[in-house]
mmCIF file of C-alpha atoms in Angstrom:
data_model
loop_
_atom_site.group_PDB
_atom_site.id
_atom_site.type_symbol
_atom_site.label_atom_id
_atom_site.label_comp_id
_atom_site.label_asym_id
_atom_site.label_seq_id
_atom_site.Cartn_x
_atom_site.Cartn_y
_atom_site.Cartn_z
ATOM 1 C CA UNK A 1169 36.705 0.964 10.273
ATOM 2 C CA UNK A 1170 35.712 -1.618 7.710
ATOM 3 C CA UNK A 1171 34.571 -5.067 8.731
ATOM 4 C CA UNK A 1172 32.759 -8.025 7.223
ATOM 5 C CA UNK A 1173 29.416 -9.041 8.672
ATOM 6 C CA UNK A 1174 29.696 -12.379 10.441
ATOM 7 C CA UNK A 1175 27.536 -14.605 12.570
ATOM 8 C CA UNK A 1176 27.345 -13.505 16.190
ATOM 9 C CA UNK A 1177 29.187 -16.168 18.157
ATOM 10 C CA UNK A 1178 29.782 -15.768 21.893
ATOM 11 C CA UNK A 1179 33.188 -14.289 22.834
ATOM 12 C CA UNK A 1180 35.952 -16.849 23.216
ATOM 13 C CA UNK A 1181 36.542 -18.191 26.645
ATOM 14 C CA UNK A 1182 33.120 -17.179 27.924
ATOM 15 C CA UNK A 1183 30.022 -19.302 28.201
ATOM 16 C CA UNK A 1184 26.707 -18.053 26.934
ATOM 17 C CA UNK A 1185 24.054 -17.718 29.625
ATOM 18 C CA UNK A 1186 20.478 -18.729 29.012
ATOM 19 C CA UNK A 1187 18.297 -15.643 29.300
ATOM 20 C CA UNK A 1188 15.144 -17.393 28.102
ATOM 21 C CA UNK A 1189 12.081 -15.652 29.433
ATOM 22 C CA UNK A 1190 13.835 -12.371 30.266
ATOM 23 C CA UNK A 1191 15.140 -9.560 28.121
ATOM 24 C CA UNK A 1192 18.908 -9.064 28.467
ATOM 25 C CA UNK A 1193 20.021 -5.727 29.893
ATOM 26 C CA UNK A 1194 23.254 -3.750 29.812
ATOM 27 C CA UNK A 1195 24.530 -5.446 32.995
ATOM 28 C CA UNK A 1196 24.231 -8.826 31.249
ATOM 29 C CA UNK A 1197 26.271 -7.558 28.297
ATOM 30 C CA UNK A 1198 28.955 -6.172 30.613
ATOM 31 C CA UNK A 1199 29.151 -9.449 32.548
ATOM 32 C CA UNK A 1200 29.465 -11.600 29.409
ATOM 33 C CA UNK A 1201 32.018 -9.293 27.784
ATOM 34 C CA UNK A 1202 34.044 -8.998 30.992
ATOM 35 C CA UNK A 1203 33.888 -5.186 31.070
ATOM 36 C CA UNK A 1204 32.182 -2.475 33.092
ATOM 37 C CA UNK A 1205 28.711 -1.164 32.392
ATOM 38 C CA UNK A 1206 30.310 2.205 31.606
ATOM 39 C CA UNK A 1207 32.403 0.570 28.883
ATOM 40 C CA UNK A 1208 29.270 -0.924 27.312
ATOM 41 C CA UNK A 1209 27.718 2.546 27.351
ATOM 42 C CA UNK A 1210 30.800 4.004 25.643
ATOM 43 C CA UNK A 1211 30.550 1.388 22.895
ATOM 44 C CA UNK A 1212 26.867 2.175 22.392
ATOM 45 C CA UNK A 1213 27.691 5.877 22.138
ATOM 46 C CA UNK A 1214 30.455 5.317 19.576
ATOM 47 C CA UNK A 1215 33.192 6.628 21.886
ATOM 48 C CA UNK A 1216 36.467 6.491 19.902
ATOM 49 C CA UNK A 1217 38.508 6.003 23.105
ATOM 50 C CA UNK A 1218 37.337 2.373 23.445
ATOM 51 C CA UNK A 1219 39.981 -0.101 22.256
ATOM 52 C CA UNK A 1220 39.078 -2.096 19.156
ATOM 53 C CA UNK A 1221 39.313 -5.493 20.898
ATOM 54 C CA UNK A 1222 37.115 -4.262 23.755
ATOM 55 C CA UNK A 1223 34.567 -2.886 21.316
ATOM 56 C CA UNK A 1224 34.450 -6.217 19.477
ATOM 57 C CA UNK A 1225 34.003 -8.144 22.744
ATOM 58 C CA UNK A 1226 31.049 -5.946 23.711
ATOM 59 C CA UNK A 1227 29.444 -6.248 20.263
ATOM 60 C CA UNK A 1228 29.939 -10.015 20.293
ATOM 61 C CA UNK A 1229 28.238 -10.187 23.692
ATOM 62 C CA UNK A 1230 25.304 -8.095 22.403
ATOM 63 C CA UNK A 1231 24.802 -10.409 19.451
ATOM 64 C CA UNK A 1232 25.166 -13.528 21.578
ATOM 65 C CA UNK A 1233 22.516 -12.325 24.025
ATOM 66 C CA UNK A 1234 20.261 -10.770 21.423
ATOM 67 C CA UNK A 1235 20.604 -7.450 23.235
ATOM 68 C CA UNK A 1236 18.958 -4.431 21.607
ATOM 69 C CA UNK A 1237 19.786 -1.140 23.326
ATOM 70 C CA UNK A 1238 17.045 1.328 24.049
ATOM 71 C CA UNK A 1239 17.468 4.856 22.791
ATOM 72 C CA UNK A 1240 18.050 6.095 26.316
ATOM 73 C CA UNK A 1241 20.831 3.556 26.807
ATOM 74 C CA UNK A 1242 22.618 4.390 23.595
ATOM 75 C CA UNK A 1243 22.113 8.131 23.220
ATOM 76 C CA UNK A 1244 24.374 10.969 24.162
ATOM 77 C CA UNK A 1245 23.054 14.121 25.804
ATOM 78 C CA UNK A 1246 22.056 15.314 22.341
ATOM 79 C CA UNK A 1247 19.971 12.207 21.817
ATOM 80 C CA UNK A 1248 22.404 10.840 19.197
ATOM 81 C CA UNK A 1249 25.386 8.552 19.202
ATOM 82 C CA UNK A 1250 27.068 10.658 16.472
ATOM 83 C CA UNK A 1251 27.817 7.393 14.714
ATOM 84 C CA UNK A 1252 26.573 6.424 11.251
ATOM 85 C CA UNK A 1253 26.558 3.002 9.643
ATOM 86 C CA UNK A 1254 27.482 2.131 6.077
ATOM 87 C CA UNK A 1255 26.719 -1.171 4.378
ATOM 88 C CA UNK A 1256 28.641 -1.750 1.167
ATOM 89 C CA UNK A 1257 28.850 -4.554 -1.357
ATOM 90 C CA UNK A 1258 31.752 -5.336 -3.659
ATOM 91 C CA UNK A 1259 33.753 -2.704 -1.784
ATOM 92 C CA UNK A 1260 37.017 -3.543 -3.574
ATOM 93 C CA UNK A 1261 35.757 -2.103 -6.873
ATOM 94 C CA UNK A 1262 36.726 1.468 -7.706
ATOM 95 C CA UNK A 1263 33.208 2.938 -7.540
ATOM 96 C CA UNK A 1264 32.066 1.581 -4.143
ATOM 97 C CA UNK A 1265 35.503 2.149 -2.615
ATOM 98 C CA UNK A 1266 35.610 5.774 -3.770
ATOM 99 C CA UNK A 1267 32.062 6.378 -2.577
ATOM 100 C CA UNK A 1268 32.839 4.921 0.848
ATOM 101 C CA UNK A 1269 35.909 7.136 1.183
ATOM 102 C CA UNK A 1270 33.807 10.208 0.373
ATOM 103 C CA UNK A 1271 31.165 9.229 2.941
ATOM 104 C CA UNK A 1272 33.840 8.849 5.620
ATOM 105 C CA UNK A 1273 35.349 12.231 4.792
ATOM 106 C CA UNK A 1274 32.001 14.044 4.762
ATOM 107 C CA UNK A 1275 30.913 12.340 7.996
ATOM 108 C CA UNK A 1276 34.088 13.374 9.804
ATOM 109 C CA UNK A 1277 33.602 16.958 8.670
ATOM 110 C CA UNK A 1278 30.062 16.816 10.088
ATOM 111 C CA UNK A 1279 31.315 15.434 13.414
ATOM 112 C CA UNK A 1280 30.249 11.827 12.951
ATOM 113 C CA UNK A 1281 32.061 8.521 13.207
ATOM 114 C CA UNK A 1282 31.394 5.845 10.583
ATOM 115 C CA UNK A 1283 31.076 2.123 11.188
ATOM 116 C CA UNK A 1284 31.143 0.298 7.854
ATOM 117 C CA UNK A 1285 30.403 -3.309 7.037
ATOM 118 C CA UNK A 1286 31.618 -4.740 3.723
ATOM 119 C CA UNK A 1287 29.440 -7.605 2.508
ATOM 120 C CA UNK A 1288 30.954 -10.436 0.488
ATOM 121 C CA UNK A 1289 27.565 -11.852 -0.535
ATOM 122 C CA UNK A 1290 24.200 -10.261 -1.256
ATOM 123 C CA UNK A 1291 21.878 -12.845 0.318
ATOM 124 C CA UNK A 1292 19.124 -11.784 2.679
ATOM 125 C CA UNK A 1293 20.565 -13.349 5.844
ATOM 126 C CA UNK A 1294 23.909 -11.577 5.410
ATOM 127 C CA UNK A 1295 22.227 -8.216 4.847
ATOM 128 C CA UNK A 1296 19.954 -8.709 7.874
ATOM 129 C CA UNK A 1297 22.933 -9.579 10.090
ATOM 130 C CA UNK A 1298 24.692 -6.404 8.941
ATOM 131 C CA UNK A 1299 21.603 -4.320 9.735
ATOM 132 C CA UNK A 1300 21.290 -5.971 13.152
ATOM 133 C CA UNK A 1301 24.904 -5.228 13.952
ATOM 134 C CA UNK A 1302 24.641 -1.546 13.077
ATOM 135 C CA UNK A 1303 21.413 -1.335 15.069
ATOM 136 C CA UNK A 1304 23.153 -2.907 18.063
ATOM 137 C CA UNK A 1305 25.962 -0.388 17.762
ATOM 138 C CA UNK A 1306 23.400 2.405 17.964
ATOM 139 C CA UNK A 1307 23.877 3.931 14.525
ATOM 140 C CA UNK A 1308 21.892 7.160 14.187
ATOM 141 C CA UNK A 1309 21.380 6.389 10.496
ATOM 142 C CA UNK A 1310 22.580 4.051 7.768
ATOM 143 C CA UNK A 1311 23.756 4.480 4.187
ATOM 144 C CA UNK A 1312 23.577 1.382 2.009
ATOM 145 C CA UNK A 1313 25.772 1.196 -1.081
ATOM 146 C CA UNK A 1314 23.429 -1.344 -2.615
ATOM 147 C CA UNK A 1315 24.074 -1.856 -6.335
ATOM 148 C CA UNK A 1316 22.166 -5.132 -6.640
ATOM 149 C CA UNK A 1317 18.401 -5.423 -6.656
ATOM 150 C CA UNK A 1318 18.428 -8.388 -4.275
ATOM 151 C CA UNK A 1319 20.372 -6.287 -1.743
ATOM 152 C CA UNK A 1320 17.582 -3.728 -1.988
ATOM 153 C CA UNK A 1321 14.947 -6.388 -1.396
ATOM 154 C CA UNK A 1322 16.835 -7.676 1.639
ATOM 155 C CA UNK A 1323 17.143 -4.153 3.043
ATOM 156 C CA UNK A 1324 13.409 -3.596 2.588
ATOM 157 C CA UNK A 1325 12.687 -6.798 4.511
ATOM 158 C CA UNK A 1326 15.197 -6.048 7.278
ATOM 159 C CA UNK A 1327 12.908 -3.349 8.713
ATOM 160 C CA UNK A 1328 15.697 -1.060 9.875
ATOM 161 C CA UNK A 1329 14.429 1.153 12.702
ATOM 162 C CA UNK A 1330 16.840 4.012 11.964
ATOM 163 C CA UNK A 1331 16.879 6.456 9.005
ATOM 164 C CA UNK A 1332 18.197 4.869 5.809
ATOM 165 C CA UNK A 1333 19.563 6.238 2.524
ATOM 166 C CA UNK A 1334 20.450 3.975 -0.399
ATOM 167 C CA UNK A 1335 22.751 4.426 -3.372
ATOM 168 C CA UNK A 1336 21.670 3.208 -6.823
ATOM 169 C CA UNK A 1337 18.776 1.118 -5.526
ATOM 170 C CA UNK A 1338 15.186 2.281 -5.041
ATOM 171 C CA UNK A 1339 13.483 0.187 -2.362
ATOM 172 C CA UNK A 1340 10.002 1.207 -3.461
ATOM 173 C CA UNK A 1341 8.926 2.300 0.018
ATOM 174 C CA UNK A 1342 9.874 5.966 -0.075
ATOM 175 C CA UNK A 1343 13.392 5.438 1.251
ATOM 176 C CA UNK A 1344 15.595 8.300 -0.045
ATOM 177 C CA UNK A 1345 18.063 7.321 -2.750
ATOM 178 C CA UNK A 1346 21.070 8.951 -4.393
ATOM 179 C CA UNK A 1347 22.281 7.732 -7.776
ATOM 180 C CA UNK A 1348 24.451 8.699 -10.715
ATOM 181 C CA UNK A 1349 22.627 9.288 -13.994
ATOM 182 C CA UNK A 1350 23.512 5.990 -15.675
ATOM 183 C CA UNK A 1351 20.907 6.440 -18.384
ATOM 184 C CA UNK A 1352 22.343 9.794 -19.423
ATOM 185 C CA UNK A 1353 25.864 8.364 -19.389
ATOM 186 C CA UNK A 1354 25.010 5.425 -21.632
ATOM 187 C CA UNK A 1355 23.065 7.684 -23.963
ATOM 188 C CA UNK A 1356 26.049 10.049 -24.278
ATOM 189 C CA UNK A 1357 28.477 7.175 -24.945
ATOM 190 C CA UNK A 1358 26.262 5.580 -27.603
ATOM 191 C CA UNK A 1359 25.382 8.876 -29.284
ATOM 192 C CA UNK A 1360 29.073 9.819 -29.402
ATOM 193 C CA UNK A 1361 29.916 6.662 -31.337
ATOM 194 C CA UNK A 1362 26.956 7.031 -33.684
ATOM 195 C CA UNK A 1363 27.942 10.646 -34.241
ATOM 196 C CA UNK A 1364 31.352 9.460 -35.421
ATOM 197 C CA UNK A 1365 29.616 7.596 -38.232
ATOM 198 C CA UNK A 1366 29.560 4.061 -36.825
ATOM 199 C CA UNK A 1367 26.593 2.126 -38.174
ATOM 200 C CA UNK A 1368 25.839 0.666 -34.744
ATOM 201 C CA UNK A 1369 27.416 0.094 -31.341
ATOM 202 C CA UNK A 1370 28.024 -3.254 -29.642
ATOM 203 C CA UNK A 1371 27.561 -3.334 -25.878
ATOM 204 C CA UNK A 1372 29.283 -5.308 -23.136
ATOM 205 C CA UNK A 1373 26.882 -4.953 -20.201
ATOM 206 C CA UNK A 1374 27.418 -5.510 -16.512
ATOM 207 C CA UNK A 1375 25.911 -8.545 -14.761
ATOM 208 C CA UNK A 1376 22.168 -9.103 -14.485
ATOM 209 C CA UNK A 1377 20.566 -7.713 -11.338
ATOM 210 C CA UNK A 1378 22.820 -4.678 -11.020
ATOM 211 C CA UNK A 1379 20.751 -1.514 -11.308
ATOM 212 C CA UNK A 1380 23.425 0.578 -13.039
ATOM 213 C CA UNK A 1381 24.144 -2.170 -15.565
ATOM 214 C CA UNK A 1382 20.461 -2.562 -16.381
ATOM 215 C CA UNK A 1383 19.961 1.192 -16.780
ATOM 216 C CA UNK A 1384 22.986 1.537 -19.083
ATOM 217 C CA UNK A 1385 21.879 -1.405 -21.196
ATOM 218 C CA UNK A 1386 18.337 -0.031 -21.536
ATOM 219 C CA UNK A 1387 19.586 3.448 -22.465
ATOM 220 C CA UNK A 1388 22.075 2.043 -25.009
ATOM 221 C CA UNK A 1389 19.247 0.122 -26.674
ATOM 222 C CA UNK A 1390 16.877 3.101 -26.639
ATOM 223 C CA UNK A 1391 19.522 5.373 -28.180
ATOM 224 C CA UNK A 1392 20.189 2.938 -31.029
ATOM 225 C CA UNK A 1393 16.475 2.481 -31.682
ATOM 226 C CA UNK A 1394 15.874 6.242 -31.699
ATOM 227 C CA UNK A 1395 18.638 6.608 -34.298
ATOM 228 C CA UNK A 1396 17.210 3.819 -36.454
ATOM 229 C CA UNK A 1397 20.388 1.767 -35.972
ATOM 230 C CA UNK A 1398 20.609 -2.003 -35.690
ATOM 231 C CA UNK A 1399 20.554 -3.234 -32.082
ATOM 232 C CA UNK A 1400 23.107 -6.064 -31.680
ATOM 233 C CA UNK A 1401 22.643 -8.718 -29.017
ATOM 234 C CA UNK A 1402 24.257 -7.365 -25.821
ATOM 235 C CA UNK A 1403 27.010 -9.368 -24.163
ATOM 236 C CA UNK A 1404 27.003 -9.858 -20.388
ATOM 237 C CA UNK A 1405 30.246 -9.359 -18.473
ATOM 238 C CA UNK A 1406 30.968 -9.412 -14.760
ATOM 239 C CA UNK A 1407 32.700 -6.012 -14.389
ATOM 240 C CA UNK A 1408 36.164 -7.584 -14.637
ATOM 241 C CA UNK A 1409 38.856 -6.963 -17.257
ATOM 242 C CA UNK A 1410 38.940 -10.723 -17.754
ATOM 243 C CA UNK A 1411 35.314 -10.822 -18.880
ATOM 244 C CA UNK A 1412 35.852 -7.826 -21.158
ATOM 245 C CA UNK A 1413 38.826 -9.585 -22.718
ATOM 246 C CA UNK A 1414 36.955 -12.880 -23.213
ATOM 247 C CA UNK A 1415 33.978 -11.159 -24.825
ATOM 248 C CA UNK A 1416 36.192 -8.724 -26.701
ATOM 249 C CA UNK A 1417 38.042 -11.583 -28.405
ATOM 250 C CA UNK A 1418 34.806 -12.649 -30.062
ATOM 251 C CA UNK A 1419 33.981 -9.109 -31.129
ATOM 252 C CA UNK A 1420 37.498 -8.460 -32.460
ATOM 253 C CA UNK A 1421 37.150 -11.393 -34.884
ATOM 254 C CA UNK A 1422 34.114 -9.802 -36.520
ATOM 255 C CA UNK A 1423 35.033 -7.195 -39.149
ATOM 256 C CA UNK A 1424 31.609 -5.540 -38.939
ATOM 257 C CA UNK A 1425 32.294 -4.550 -35.314
ATOM 258 C CA UNK A 1426 33.678 -0.996 -35.379
ATOM 259 C CA UNK A 1427 32.357 0.446 -32.095
ATOM 260 C CA UNK A 1428 32.107 -1.061 -28.596
ATOM 261 C CA UNK A 1429 30.611 0.480 -25.456
ATOM 262 C CA UNK A 1430 31.567 -1.352 -22.247
ATOM 263 C CA UNK A 1431 29.611 -0.757 -19.041
ATOM 264 C CA UNK A 1432 32.759 -0.078 -17.023
ATOM 265 C CA UNK A 1433 36.394 0.776 -17.661
ATOM 266 C CA UNK A 1434 37.794 -2.562 -16.525
ATOM 267 C CA UNK A 1435 35.812 -4.433 -19.179
ATOM 268 C CA UNK A 1436 36.817 -1.814 -21.739
ATOM 269 C CA UNK A 1437 40.440 -2.451 -20.814
ATOM 270 C CA UNK A 1438 39.918 -6.134 -21.654
ATOM 271 C CA UNK A 1439 38.440 -5.144 -25.025
ATOM 272 C CA UNK A 1440 41.516 -3.033 -25.795
ATOM 273 C CA UNK A 1441 43.776 -6.020 -25.199
ATOM 274 C CA UNK A 1442 41.567 -8.321 -27.281
ATOM 275 C CA UNK A 1443 41.638 -5.888 -30.202
ATOM 276 C CA UNK A 1444 45.404 -5.521 -29.940
ATOM 277 C CA UNK A 1445 45.948 -9.278 -30.018
ATOM 278 C CA UNK A 1446 43.597 -9.640 -32.988
ATOM 279 C CA UNK A 1447 45.408 -6.953 -34.954
ATOM 280 C CA UNK A 1448 42.398 -4.614 -34.845
ATOM 281 C CA UNK A 1449 43.755 -1.103 -34.337
ATOM 282 C CA UNK A 1450 42.041 1.161 -31.790
ATOM 283 C CA UNK A 1451 40.661 3.626 -32.773
ATOM 284 C CA UNK A 1452 41.449 3.331 -36.510
ATOM 285 C CA UNK A 1453 39.422 0.127 -36.916
ATOM 286 C CA UNK A 1454 37.515 -0.191 -33.641
ATOM 287 C CA UNK A 1455 36.411 2.593 -31.287
ATOM 288 C CA UNK A 1456 36.012 1.716 -27.588
ATOM 289 C CA UNK A 1457 34.186 3.589 -24.818
ATOM 290 C CA UNK A 1458 34.229 2.657 -21.136
ATOM 291 C CA UNK A 1459 32.404 3.908 -18.056
ATOM 292 C CA UNK A 1460 33.443 5.393 -14.660
ATOM 293 C CA UNK A 1461 36.717 7.130 -15.628
ATOM 294 C CA UNK A 1462 39.015 5.219 -13.305
ATOM 295 C CA UNK A 1463 42.329 7.011 -12.600
ATOM 296 C CA UNK A 1464 44.176 4.717 -15.032
ATOM 297 C CA UNK A 1465 41.820 5.452 -17.950
ATOM 298 C CA UNK A 1466 43.815 8.463 -19.136
ATOM 299 C CA UNK A 1467 47.038 6.431 -19.156
ATOM 300 C CA UNK A 1468 45.944 3.411 -21.192
ATOM 301 C CA UNK A 1469 47.149 2.926 -24.767
ATOM 302 C CA UNK A 1470 45.269 4.554 -26.300
ATOM 303 C CA UNK A 1471 43.818 6.787 -23.527
ATOM 304 C CA UNK A 1472 40.257 5.635 -22.958
ATOM 305 C CA UNK A 1473 37.140 7.594 -23.868
ATOM 306 C CA UNK A 1474 34.777 7.038 -20.962
ATOM 307 C CA UNK A 1475 31.852 8.367 -18.940
ATOM 308 C CA UNK A 1476 32.997 10.046 -15.750
ATOM 309 C CA UNK A 1477 31.058 9.297 -12.577
ATOM 310 C CA UNK A 1478 31.783 11.622 -9.656
ATOM 311 C CA UNK A 1479 31.886 9.063 -6.853
ATOM 312 C CA UNK A 1480 33.042 11.681 -4.370
ATOM 313 C CA UNK A 1481 29.891 13.668 -5.043
ATOM 314 C CA UNK A 1482 27.790 10.509 -4.757
ATOM 315 C CA UNK A 1483 29.150 9.799 -1.287
ATOM 316 C CA UNK A 1484 28.891 13.423 -0.158
ATOM 317 C CA UNK A 1485 25.292 13.804 -1.342
ATOM 318 C CA UNK A 1486 24.220 10.557 0.313
ATOM 319 C CA UNK A 1487 25.688 11.782 3.602
ATOM 320 C CA UNK A 1488 23.933 15.150 3.282
ATOM 321 C CA UNK A 1489 20.653 13.420 2.528
ATOM 322 C CA UNK A 1490 20.981 11.204 5.602
ATOM 323 C CA UNK A 1491 21.763 14.207 7.814
ATOM 324 C CA UNK A 1492 18.687 15.935 6.364
ATOM 325 C CA UNK A 1493 16.622 12.984 7.557
ATOM 326 C CA UNK A 1494 18.212 13.064 10.995
ATOM 327 C CA UNK A 1495 17.546 16.814 11.270
ATOM 328 C CA UNK A 1496 13.946 16.415 10.143
ATOM 329 C CA UNK A 1497 14.436 18.684 7.148
ATOM 330 C CA UNK A 1498 11.373 18.843 4.889
ATOM 331 C CA UNK A 1499 12.605 17.558 1.560
ATOM 332 C CA UNK A 1500 16.209 17.051 0.477
ATOM 333 C CA UNK A 1501 18.431 20.103 0.187
ATOM 334 C CA UNK A 1502 20.507 18.351 -2.466
ATOM 335 C CA UNK A 1503 19.667 16.860 -5.856
ATOM 336 C CA UNK A 1504 19.585 13.052 -5.454
ATOM 337 C CA UNK A 1505 20.720 12.506 -9.056
ATOM 338 C CA UNK A 1506 24.424 13.105 -9.705
ATOM 339 C CA UNK A 1507 25.204 14.147 -13.312
ATOM 340 C CA UNK A 1508 27.818 12.283 -15.349
ATOM 341 C CA UNK A 1509 30.063 13.526 -18.148
ATOM 342 C CA UNK A 1510 31.500 11.998 -21.318
ATOM 343 C CA UNK A 1511 35.289 12.370 -21.420
ATOM 344 C CA UNK A 1512 36.546 12.019 -25.001
ATOM 345 C CA UNK A 1513 40.074 10.671 -25.428
ATOM 346 C CA UNK A 1514 41.970 8.761 -28.103
ATOM 347 C CA UNK A 1515 40.143 5.417 -28.071
ATOM 348 C CA UNK A 1516 37.356 6.727 -30.342
ATOM 349 C CA UNK A 1517 37.546 8.052 -33.894
ATOM 350 C CA UNK A 1518 35.375 8.339 -37.039
ATOM 351 C CA UNK A 1519 34.187 5.026 -38.413
ATOM 352 C CA UNK A 1520 36.569 3.411 -40.895
ATOM 353 C CA UNK A 1521 35.629 3.607 -44.545
ATOM 354 C CA UNK A 1522 33.821 0.502 -45.843
ATOM 355 C CA UNK A 1523 36.132 -2.016 -47.443
#
């Protein structure tokens, strides 16, 4: 169940009562939503038998009234709703989408339902509304797929009163985090190209403010410096094939460019097209490495050398870590850092001989 966080307007056709001076209770929610008190309780407990439109009406009434359920009102006999919340950003991209799918699968196997909210923007108000909604639904815990630093700051300020686990974003307050080893991946990609005899490696980085992009850029630079290689000025893309193509066109016109490392596969795909249009043969004249190993990477022309991120493992480990918190386990039973692996294909080759 994936939704976008929106402002909490009162349900259509119903007028909002003024509860100034008194705290709204479950009866008030039931009255405004036009349902029974038992139905409100089922929504709070994550009962899957409640129809989607009824569930939305109850949640809209909660937001309209500013209702915050007590633990006794929202808990099952076990003291839990058996429902987990997931906040994701840029959910259409391969990585977040694959991670979300893995979280859903692992949660179902553990006997939990998942309520996910896909954010279109990363501003504080939007993040806070998403947190409020999951809190109103009675989520036992929340996983935040939070790839941008400003999302992390907003989460830290939202003061979520349920256990939280983040992906790829350390909040700085002890909140558990799971992440892929972006530094190791960038180091492996850069070292691979240097090992093929390329004098240096140009880098198309992801956008500023994204933790994975910043870590890959820093590791690329450190690897070049450690090898005594020139460090070219990095180019900033936006994760899209279009940005990789636009930046790749400039690189393809420069004969000294023989190796390019892009921070994701989509941008690498754009570089491949730019090289093709410029008459620069890949990998004979230019070697290209991507990142993530999207399913299409092995079927590009040429097949793309890339760093494989196991997004399924990322989602599964984040779910395990959250359940550890809910169970009160001392220390995580799973490594919070997911290893990555360089997958060598036909888009890289030894550096061409100097002309």
